[in-house]
mmCIF file of C-alpha atoms in Angstrom:
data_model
loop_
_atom_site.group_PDB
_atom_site.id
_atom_site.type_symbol
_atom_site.label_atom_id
_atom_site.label_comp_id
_atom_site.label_asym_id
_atom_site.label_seq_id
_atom_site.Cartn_x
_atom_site.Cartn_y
_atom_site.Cartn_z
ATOM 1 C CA UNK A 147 -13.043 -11.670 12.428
ATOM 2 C CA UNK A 148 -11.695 -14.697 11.587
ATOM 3 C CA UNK A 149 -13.349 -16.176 8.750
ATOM 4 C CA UNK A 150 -16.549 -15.653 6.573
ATOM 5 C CA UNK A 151 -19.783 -18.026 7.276
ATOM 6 C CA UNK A 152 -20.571 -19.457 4.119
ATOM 7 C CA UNK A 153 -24.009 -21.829 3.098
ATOM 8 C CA UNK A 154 -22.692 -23.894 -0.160
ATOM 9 C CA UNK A 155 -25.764 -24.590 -0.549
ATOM 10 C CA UNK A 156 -27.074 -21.464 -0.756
ATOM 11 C CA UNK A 157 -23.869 -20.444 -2.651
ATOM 12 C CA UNK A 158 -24.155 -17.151 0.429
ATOM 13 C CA UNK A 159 -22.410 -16.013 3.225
ATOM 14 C CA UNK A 160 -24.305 -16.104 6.096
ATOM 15 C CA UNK A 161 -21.783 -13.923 8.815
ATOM 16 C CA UNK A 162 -18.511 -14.152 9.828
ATOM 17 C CA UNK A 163 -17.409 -15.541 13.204
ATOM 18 C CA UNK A 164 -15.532 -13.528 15.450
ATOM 19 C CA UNK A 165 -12.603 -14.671 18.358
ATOM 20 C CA UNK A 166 -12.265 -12.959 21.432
ATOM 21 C CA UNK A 167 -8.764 -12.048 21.635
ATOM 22 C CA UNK A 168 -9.018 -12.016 25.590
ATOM 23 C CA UNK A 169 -10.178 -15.242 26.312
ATOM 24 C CA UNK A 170 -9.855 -16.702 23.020
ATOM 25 C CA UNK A 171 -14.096 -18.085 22.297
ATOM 26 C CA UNK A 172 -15.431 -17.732 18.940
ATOM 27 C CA UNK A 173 -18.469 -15.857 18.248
ATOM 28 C CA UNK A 174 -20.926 -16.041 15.255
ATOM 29 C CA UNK A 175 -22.587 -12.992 13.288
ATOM 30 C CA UNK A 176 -25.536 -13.558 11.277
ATOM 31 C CA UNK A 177 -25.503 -10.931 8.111
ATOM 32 C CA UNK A 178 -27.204 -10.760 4.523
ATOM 33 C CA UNK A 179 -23.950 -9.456 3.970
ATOM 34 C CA UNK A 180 -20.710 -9.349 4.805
ATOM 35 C CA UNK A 181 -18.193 -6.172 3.628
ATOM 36 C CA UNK A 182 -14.170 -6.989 4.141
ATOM 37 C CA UNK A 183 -12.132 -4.182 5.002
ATOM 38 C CA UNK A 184 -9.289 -5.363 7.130
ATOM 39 C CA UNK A 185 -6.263 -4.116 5.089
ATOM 40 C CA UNK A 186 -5.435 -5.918 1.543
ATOM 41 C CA UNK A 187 -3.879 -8.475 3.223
ATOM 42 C CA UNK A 188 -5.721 -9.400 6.136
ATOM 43 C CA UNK A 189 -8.792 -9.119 3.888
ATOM 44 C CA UNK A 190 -7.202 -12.132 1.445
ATOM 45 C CA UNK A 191 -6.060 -13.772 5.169
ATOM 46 C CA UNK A 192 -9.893 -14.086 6.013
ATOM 47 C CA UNK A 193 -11.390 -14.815 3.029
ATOM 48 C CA UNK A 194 -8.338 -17.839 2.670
ATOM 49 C CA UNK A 195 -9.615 -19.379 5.987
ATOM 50 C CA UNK A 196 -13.160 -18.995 4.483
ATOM 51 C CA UNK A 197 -15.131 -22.316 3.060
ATOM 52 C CA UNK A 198 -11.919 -24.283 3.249
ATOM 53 C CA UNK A 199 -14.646 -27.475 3.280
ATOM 54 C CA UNK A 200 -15.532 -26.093 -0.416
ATOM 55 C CA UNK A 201 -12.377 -24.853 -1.808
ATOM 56 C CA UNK A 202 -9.119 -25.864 -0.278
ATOM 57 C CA UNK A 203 -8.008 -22.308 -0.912
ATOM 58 C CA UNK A 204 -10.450 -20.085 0.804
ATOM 59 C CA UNK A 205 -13.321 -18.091 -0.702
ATOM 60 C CA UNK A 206 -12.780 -16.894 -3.614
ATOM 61 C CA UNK A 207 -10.189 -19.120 -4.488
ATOM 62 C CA UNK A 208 -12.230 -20.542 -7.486
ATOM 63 C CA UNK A 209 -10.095 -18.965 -10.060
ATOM 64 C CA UNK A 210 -6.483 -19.716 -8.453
ATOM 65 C CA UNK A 211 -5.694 -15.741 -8.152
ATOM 66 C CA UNK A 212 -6.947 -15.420 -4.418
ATOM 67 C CA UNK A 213 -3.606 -14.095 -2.793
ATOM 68 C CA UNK A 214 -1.818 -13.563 -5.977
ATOM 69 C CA UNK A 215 -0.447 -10.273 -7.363
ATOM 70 C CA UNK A 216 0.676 -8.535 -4.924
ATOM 71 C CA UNK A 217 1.698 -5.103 -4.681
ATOM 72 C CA UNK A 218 3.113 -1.655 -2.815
ATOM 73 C CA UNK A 219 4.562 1.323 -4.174
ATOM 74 C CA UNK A 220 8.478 0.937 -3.736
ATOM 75 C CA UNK A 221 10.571 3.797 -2.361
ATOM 76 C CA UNK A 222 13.439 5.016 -0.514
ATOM 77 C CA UNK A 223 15.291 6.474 -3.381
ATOM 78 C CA UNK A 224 15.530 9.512 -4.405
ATOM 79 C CA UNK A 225 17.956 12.941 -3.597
ATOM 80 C CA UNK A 226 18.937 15.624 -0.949
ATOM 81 C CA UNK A 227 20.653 18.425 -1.163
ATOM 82 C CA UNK A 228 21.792 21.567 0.476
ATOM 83 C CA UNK A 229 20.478 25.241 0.058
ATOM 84 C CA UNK A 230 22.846 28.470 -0.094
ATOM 85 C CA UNK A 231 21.028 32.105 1.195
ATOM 86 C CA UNK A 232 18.059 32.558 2.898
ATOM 87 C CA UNK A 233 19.555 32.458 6.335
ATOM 88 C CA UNK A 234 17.212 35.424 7.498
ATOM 89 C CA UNK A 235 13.907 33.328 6.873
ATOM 90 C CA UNK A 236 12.059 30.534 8.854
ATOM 91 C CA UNK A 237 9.077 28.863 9.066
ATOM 92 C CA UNK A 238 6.139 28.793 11.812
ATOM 93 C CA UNK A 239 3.278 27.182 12.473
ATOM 94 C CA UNK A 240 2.181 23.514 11.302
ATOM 95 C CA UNK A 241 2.870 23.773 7.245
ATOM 96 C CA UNK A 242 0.247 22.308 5.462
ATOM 97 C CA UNK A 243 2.488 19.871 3.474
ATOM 98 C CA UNK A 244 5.879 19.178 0.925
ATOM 99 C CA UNK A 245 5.659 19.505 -2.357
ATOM 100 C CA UNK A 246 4.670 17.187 -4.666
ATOM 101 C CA UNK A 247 6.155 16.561 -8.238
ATOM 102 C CA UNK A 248 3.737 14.602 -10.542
ATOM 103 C CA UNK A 249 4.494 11.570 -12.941
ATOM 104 C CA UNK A 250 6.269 12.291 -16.085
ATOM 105 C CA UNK A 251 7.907 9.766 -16.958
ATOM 106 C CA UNK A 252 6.221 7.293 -20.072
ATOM 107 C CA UNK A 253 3.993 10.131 -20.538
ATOM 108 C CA UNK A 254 3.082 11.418 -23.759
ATOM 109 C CA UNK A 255 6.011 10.906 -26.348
ATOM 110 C CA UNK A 256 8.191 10.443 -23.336
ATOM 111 C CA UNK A 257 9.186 6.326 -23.452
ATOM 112 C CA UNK A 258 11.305 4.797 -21.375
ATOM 113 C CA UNK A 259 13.265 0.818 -20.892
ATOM 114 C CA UNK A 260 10.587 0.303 -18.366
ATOM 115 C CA UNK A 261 6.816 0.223 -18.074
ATOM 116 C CA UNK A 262 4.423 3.039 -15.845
ATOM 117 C CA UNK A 263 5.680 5.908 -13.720
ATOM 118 C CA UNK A 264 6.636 8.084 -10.201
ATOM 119 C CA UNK A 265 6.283 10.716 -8.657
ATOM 120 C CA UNK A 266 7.921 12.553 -6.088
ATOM 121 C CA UNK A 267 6.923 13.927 -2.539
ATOM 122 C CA UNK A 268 9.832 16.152 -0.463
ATOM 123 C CA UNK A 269 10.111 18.931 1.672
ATOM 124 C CA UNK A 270 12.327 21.792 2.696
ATOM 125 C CA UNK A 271 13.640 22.392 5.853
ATOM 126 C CA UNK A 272 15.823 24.157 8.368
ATOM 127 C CA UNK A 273 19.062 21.918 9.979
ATOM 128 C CA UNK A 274 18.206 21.337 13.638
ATOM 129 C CA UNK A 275 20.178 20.455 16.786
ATOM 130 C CA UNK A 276 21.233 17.133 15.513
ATOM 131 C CA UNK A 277 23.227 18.791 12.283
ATOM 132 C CA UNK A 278 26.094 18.213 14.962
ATOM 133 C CA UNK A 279 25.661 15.182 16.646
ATOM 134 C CA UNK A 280 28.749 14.000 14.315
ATOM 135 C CA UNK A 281 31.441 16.269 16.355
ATOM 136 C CA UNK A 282 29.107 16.802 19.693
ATOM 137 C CA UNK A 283 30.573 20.145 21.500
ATOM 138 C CA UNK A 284 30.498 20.913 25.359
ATOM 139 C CA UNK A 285 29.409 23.397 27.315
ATOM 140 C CA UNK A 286 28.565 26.897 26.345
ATOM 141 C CA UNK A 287 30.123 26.816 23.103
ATOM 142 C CA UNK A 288 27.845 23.712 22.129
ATOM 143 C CA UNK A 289 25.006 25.905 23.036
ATOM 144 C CA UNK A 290 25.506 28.761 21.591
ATOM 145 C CA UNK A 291 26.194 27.128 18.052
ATOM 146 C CA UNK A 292 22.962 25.072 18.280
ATOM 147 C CA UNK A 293 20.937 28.576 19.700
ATOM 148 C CA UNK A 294 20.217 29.089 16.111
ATOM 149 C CA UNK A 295 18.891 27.097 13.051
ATOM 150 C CA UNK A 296 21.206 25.424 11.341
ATOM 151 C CA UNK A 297 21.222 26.044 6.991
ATOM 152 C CA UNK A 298 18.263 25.390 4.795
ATOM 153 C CA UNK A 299 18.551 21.540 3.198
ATOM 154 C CA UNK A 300 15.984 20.065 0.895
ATOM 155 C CA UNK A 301 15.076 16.242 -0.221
ATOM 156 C CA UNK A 302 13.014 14.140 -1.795
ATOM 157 C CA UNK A 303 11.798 10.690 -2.322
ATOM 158 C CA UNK A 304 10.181 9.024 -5.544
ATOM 159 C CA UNK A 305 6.933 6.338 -4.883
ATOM 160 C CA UNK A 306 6.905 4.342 -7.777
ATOM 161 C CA UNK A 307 4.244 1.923 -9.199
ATOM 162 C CA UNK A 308 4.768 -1.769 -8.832
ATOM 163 C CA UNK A 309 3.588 -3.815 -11.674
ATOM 164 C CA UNK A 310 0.988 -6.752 -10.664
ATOM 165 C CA UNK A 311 2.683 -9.780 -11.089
ATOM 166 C CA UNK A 312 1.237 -13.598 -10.347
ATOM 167 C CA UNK A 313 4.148 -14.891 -8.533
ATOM 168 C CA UNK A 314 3.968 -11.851 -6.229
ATOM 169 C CA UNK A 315 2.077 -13.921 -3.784
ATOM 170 C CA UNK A 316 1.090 -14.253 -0.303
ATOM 171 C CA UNK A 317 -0.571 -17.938 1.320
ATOM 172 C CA UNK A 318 -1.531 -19.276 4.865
ATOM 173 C CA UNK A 319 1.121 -21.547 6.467
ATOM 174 C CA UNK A 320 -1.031 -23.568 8.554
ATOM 175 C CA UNK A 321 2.045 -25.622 10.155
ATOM 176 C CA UNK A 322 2.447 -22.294 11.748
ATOM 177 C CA UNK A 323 -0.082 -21.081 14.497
ATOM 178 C CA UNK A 324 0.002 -17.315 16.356
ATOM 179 C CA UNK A 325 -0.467 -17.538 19.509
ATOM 180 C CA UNK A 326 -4.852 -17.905 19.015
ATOM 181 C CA UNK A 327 -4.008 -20.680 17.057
ATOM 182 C CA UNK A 328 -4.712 -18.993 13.785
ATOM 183 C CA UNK A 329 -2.469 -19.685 10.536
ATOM 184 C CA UNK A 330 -0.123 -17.352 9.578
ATOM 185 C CA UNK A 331 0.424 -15.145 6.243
ATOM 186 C CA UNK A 332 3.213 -15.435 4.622
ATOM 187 C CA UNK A 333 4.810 -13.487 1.623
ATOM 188 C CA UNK A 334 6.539 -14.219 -0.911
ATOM 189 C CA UNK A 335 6.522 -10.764 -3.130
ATOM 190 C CA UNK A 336 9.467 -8.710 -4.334
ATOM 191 C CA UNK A 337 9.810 -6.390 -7.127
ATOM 192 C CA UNK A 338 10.945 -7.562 -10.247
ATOM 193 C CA UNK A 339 13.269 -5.880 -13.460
ATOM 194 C CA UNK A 340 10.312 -3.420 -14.364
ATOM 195 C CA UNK A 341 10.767 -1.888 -11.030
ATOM 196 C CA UNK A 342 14.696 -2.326 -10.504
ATOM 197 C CA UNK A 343 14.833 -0.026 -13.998
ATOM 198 C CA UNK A 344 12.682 2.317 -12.367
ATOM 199 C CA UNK A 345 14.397 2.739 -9.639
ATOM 200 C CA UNK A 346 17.204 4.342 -11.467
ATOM 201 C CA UNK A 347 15.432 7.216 -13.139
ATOM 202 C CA UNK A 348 13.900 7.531 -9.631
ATOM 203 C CA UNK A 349 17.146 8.548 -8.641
ATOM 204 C CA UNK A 350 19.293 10.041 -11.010
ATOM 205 C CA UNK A 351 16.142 12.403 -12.139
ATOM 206 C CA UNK A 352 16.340 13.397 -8.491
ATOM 207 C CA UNK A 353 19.933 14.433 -8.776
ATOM 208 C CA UNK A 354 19.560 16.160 -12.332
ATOM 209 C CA UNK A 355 16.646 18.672 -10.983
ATOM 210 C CA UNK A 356 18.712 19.677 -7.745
ATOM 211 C CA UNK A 357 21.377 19.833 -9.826
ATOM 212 C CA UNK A 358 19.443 22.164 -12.328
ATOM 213 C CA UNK A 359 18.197 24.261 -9.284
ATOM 214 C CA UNK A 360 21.962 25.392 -8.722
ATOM 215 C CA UNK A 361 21.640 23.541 -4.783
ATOM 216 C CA UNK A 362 24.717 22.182 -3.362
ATOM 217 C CA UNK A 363 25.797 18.907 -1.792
ATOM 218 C CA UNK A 364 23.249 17.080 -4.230
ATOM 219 C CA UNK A 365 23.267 13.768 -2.966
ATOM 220 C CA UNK A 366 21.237 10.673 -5.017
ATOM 221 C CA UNK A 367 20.231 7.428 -2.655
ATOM 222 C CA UNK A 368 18.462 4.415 -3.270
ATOM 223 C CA UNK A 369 18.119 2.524 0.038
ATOM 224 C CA UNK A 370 17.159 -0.932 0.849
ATOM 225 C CA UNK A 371 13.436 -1.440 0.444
ATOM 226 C CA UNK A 372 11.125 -4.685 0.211
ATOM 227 C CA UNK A 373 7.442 -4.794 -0.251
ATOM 228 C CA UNK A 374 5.112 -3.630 2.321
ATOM 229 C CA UNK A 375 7.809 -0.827 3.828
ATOM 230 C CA UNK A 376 5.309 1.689 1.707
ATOM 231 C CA UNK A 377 2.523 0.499 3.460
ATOM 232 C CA UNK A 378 0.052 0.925 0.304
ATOM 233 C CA UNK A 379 -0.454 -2.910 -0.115
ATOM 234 C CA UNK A 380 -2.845 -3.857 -2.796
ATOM 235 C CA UNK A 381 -3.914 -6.897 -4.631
ATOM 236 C CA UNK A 382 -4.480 -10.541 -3.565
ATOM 237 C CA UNK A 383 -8.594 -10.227 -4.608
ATOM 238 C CA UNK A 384 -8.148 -8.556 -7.745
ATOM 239 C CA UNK A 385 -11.456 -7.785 -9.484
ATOM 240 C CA UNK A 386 -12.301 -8.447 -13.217
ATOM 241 C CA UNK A 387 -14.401 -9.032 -16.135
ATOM 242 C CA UNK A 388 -13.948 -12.849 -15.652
ATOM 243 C CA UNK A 389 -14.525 -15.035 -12.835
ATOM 244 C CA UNK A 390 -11.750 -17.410 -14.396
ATOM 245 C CA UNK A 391 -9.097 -14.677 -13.940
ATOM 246 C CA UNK A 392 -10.408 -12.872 -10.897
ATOM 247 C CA UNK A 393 -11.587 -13.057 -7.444
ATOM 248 C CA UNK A 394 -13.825 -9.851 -7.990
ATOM 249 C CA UNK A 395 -16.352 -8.609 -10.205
ATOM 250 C CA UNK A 396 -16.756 -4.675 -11.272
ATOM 251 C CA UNK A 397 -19.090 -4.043 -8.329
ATOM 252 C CA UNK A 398 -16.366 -5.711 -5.417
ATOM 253 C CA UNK A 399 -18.421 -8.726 -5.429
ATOM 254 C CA UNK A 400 -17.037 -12.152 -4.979
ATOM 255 C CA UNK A 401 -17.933 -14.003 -7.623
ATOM 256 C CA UNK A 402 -18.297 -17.377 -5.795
ATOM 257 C CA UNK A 403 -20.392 -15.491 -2.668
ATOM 258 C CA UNK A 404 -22.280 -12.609 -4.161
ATOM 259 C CA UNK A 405 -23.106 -11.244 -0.792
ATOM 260 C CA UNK A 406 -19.858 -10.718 0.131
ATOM 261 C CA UNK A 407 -17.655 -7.381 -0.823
ATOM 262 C CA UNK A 408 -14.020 -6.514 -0.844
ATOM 263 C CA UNK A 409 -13.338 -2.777 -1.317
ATOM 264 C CA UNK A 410 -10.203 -2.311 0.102
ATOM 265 C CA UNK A 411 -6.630 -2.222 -1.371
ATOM 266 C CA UNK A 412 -7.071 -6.184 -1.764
ATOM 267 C CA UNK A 413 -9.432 -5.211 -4.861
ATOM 268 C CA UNK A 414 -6.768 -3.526 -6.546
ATOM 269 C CA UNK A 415 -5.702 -4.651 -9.978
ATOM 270 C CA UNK A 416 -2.892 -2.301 -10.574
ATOM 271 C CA UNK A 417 -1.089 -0.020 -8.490
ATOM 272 C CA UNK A 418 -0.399 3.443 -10.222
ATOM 273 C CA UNK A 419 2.104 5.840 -8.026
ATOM 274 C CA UNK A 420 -0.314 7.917 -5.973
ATOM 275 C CA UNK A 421 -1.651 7.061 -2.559
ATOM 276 C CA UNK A 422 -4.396 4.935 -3.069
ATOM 277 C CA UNK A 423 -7.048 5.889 -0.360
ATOM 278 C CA UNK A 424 -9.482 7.730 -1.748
ATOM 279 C CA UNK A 425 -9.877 5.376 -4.908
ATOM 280 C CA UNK A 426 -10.408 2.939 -1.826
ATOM 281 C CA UNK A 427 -13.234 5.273 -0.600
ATOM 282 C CA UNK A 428 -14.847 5.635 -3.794
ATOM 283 C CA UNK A 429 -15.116 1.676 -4.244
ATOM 284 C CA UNK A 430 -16.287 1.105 -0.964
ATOM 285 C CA UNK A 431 -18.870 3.931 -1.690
ATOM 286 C CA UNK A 432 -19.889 2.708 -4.805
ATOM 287 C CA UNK A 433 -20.227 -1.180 -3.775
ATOM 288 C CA UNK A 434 -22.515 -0.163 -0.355
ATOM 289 C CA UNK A 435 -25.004 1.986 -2.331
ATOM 290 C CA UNK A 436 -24.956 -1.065 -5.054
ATOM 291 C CA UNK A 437 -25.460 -3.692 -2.448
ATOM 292 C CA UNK A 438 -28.875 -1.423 -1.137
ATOM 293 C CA UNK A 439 -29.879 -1.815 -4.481
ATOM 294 C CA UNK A 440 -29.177 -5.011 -4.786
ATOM 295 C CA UNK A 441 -30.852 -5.929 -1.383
ATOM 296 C CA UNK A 442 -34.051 -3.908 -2.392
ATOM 297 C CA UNK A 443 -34.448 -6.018 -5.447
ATOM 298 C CA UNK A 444 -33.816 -9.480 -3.627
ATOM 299 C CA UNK A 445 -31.058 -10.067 -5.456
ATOM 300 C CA UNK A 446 -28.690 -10.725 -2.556
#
């Protein structure tokens, strides 16, 4: 899909319009309505190339936040360590998952120099052959040293929440084609001094509970990251109370096309530090059974 049909007359979508990615002709899909679920940000793409003859910014762009607050939950920091004993236990079969260590922090009385939480998500593990790839051996004595598993080491990494922020921001650069001769997204998004403060207790509460647990070799990290390496994107077609401040109204509509719903992680208007998927499945679930209603009464 490549953009939304839209009657500005009728102040409706009317389809979308489709291109053939083999031999690159546009097609055209009639629809009372039209539900976007292409990823958050291929979801603001379509609905920028949308009605450009209405609004030079897409539908939805009425209210100047289409594209706008962008966000991901940033990671790659957190702590591994290294654990003594246990050197007559393994583990079989497919393990069902990690562990998972809830948010805590700016919880109750619990304030911190920064706004909003993490939580963590590790595992625990047995070294394998590659524990001495540093110093490779030869022969039979390389063999025999990687015959058995190597000692137990543990880690974990914090997801944290990324604030919504206007300039977070992605746009269409229409000097630049892909190779159908679309426009391409661009981003401009990066996390800010909420999230750089963050990042710190994301680590060095990492440390402290290994360090609590008695392990050994406790080792604290924060990596590089940049947004969209979590692959939870969210925001650009936030919803709201008011169509002057959002491209979304409480049911996913668009509030300049009524018959046209966003429930994906586009809709988002704040991030929390969870994987967002199933509140994704709820919304989408919600808006389709009101849009049946809505189509029953006439109303769209």
């Amino acid at each position: 899909v490549t953009r939304v049909l839209y009657d500005k007359d009728k102040k409706r979508a009317t389809g979308v319009e489709i291109l053939d990615s083999e031999n690159n002709q546009t097609y055209e899909f009639k629809s009372k309505i039209v539900f976007l679920n292409a990823s958050a940000l291929n979801s603001v793409w379509m609905l920028m190339n949308s009605a450009t003859d209405v609004w030079d910014g897409g539908l939805g762009s009425s209210s100047g936040e289409l594209g706008h607050n962008i966000m991901d939950h940033h990671f790659r920091v957190g702590a591994s360590a290294d654990i003594e004993g246990f050197e007559d236990k393994y583990y079989y079969g497919r393990r069902p998952s990690g562990f998972y260590i809830p948010r805590f922090r700016n919880w109750g009385d619990d304030k911190r120099d920064y706004l909003r939480g993490f939580g963590y998500q590790g595992s625990a593990s047995r070294q394998g052959w590659n524990r001495n790839v540093a110093e490779m051996g030869i022969g039979a004595d390389l063999k025999n040293i990687l015959s058995e598993p190597g000692s137990w080491s543990i880690g974990m990494t914090a997801f944290g929440e990324m604030l919504p922020n206007h300039d977070n921001k992605v746009y269409l650069n229409k000097a630049q084609k892909d190779k159908w001769g679309l426009p391409v997204l661009e981003m401009d998004v990066e996390i800010k001094e909420n999230e750089l403060a963050m990042r710190k207790d994301m680590m060095n509460d990492a440390v402290e509970m290994f360090e609590k647990m008695g392990l050994k070799n406790v080792q604290g990290y924060d990596a590089d990251y940049a947004p969209g390496m979590g692959i939870h994107e969210m925001g650009g077609a936030r919803m709201g109370r008011d169509p002057k401040s959002s491209v979304l109204n409480a049911h996913n509509q668009v509030w300049d096309a009524p018959n046209v719903f966003v429930t994906d992680g586009a809709a988002m208007t704040s991030a929390s530090c969870v994987n967002p998927s199933l509140t994704y499945m709820a919304l989408t679930a919600r808006a389709a059974n009101f849009a049946v209603e809505e189509l029953k009464k006439g109303n769209i």
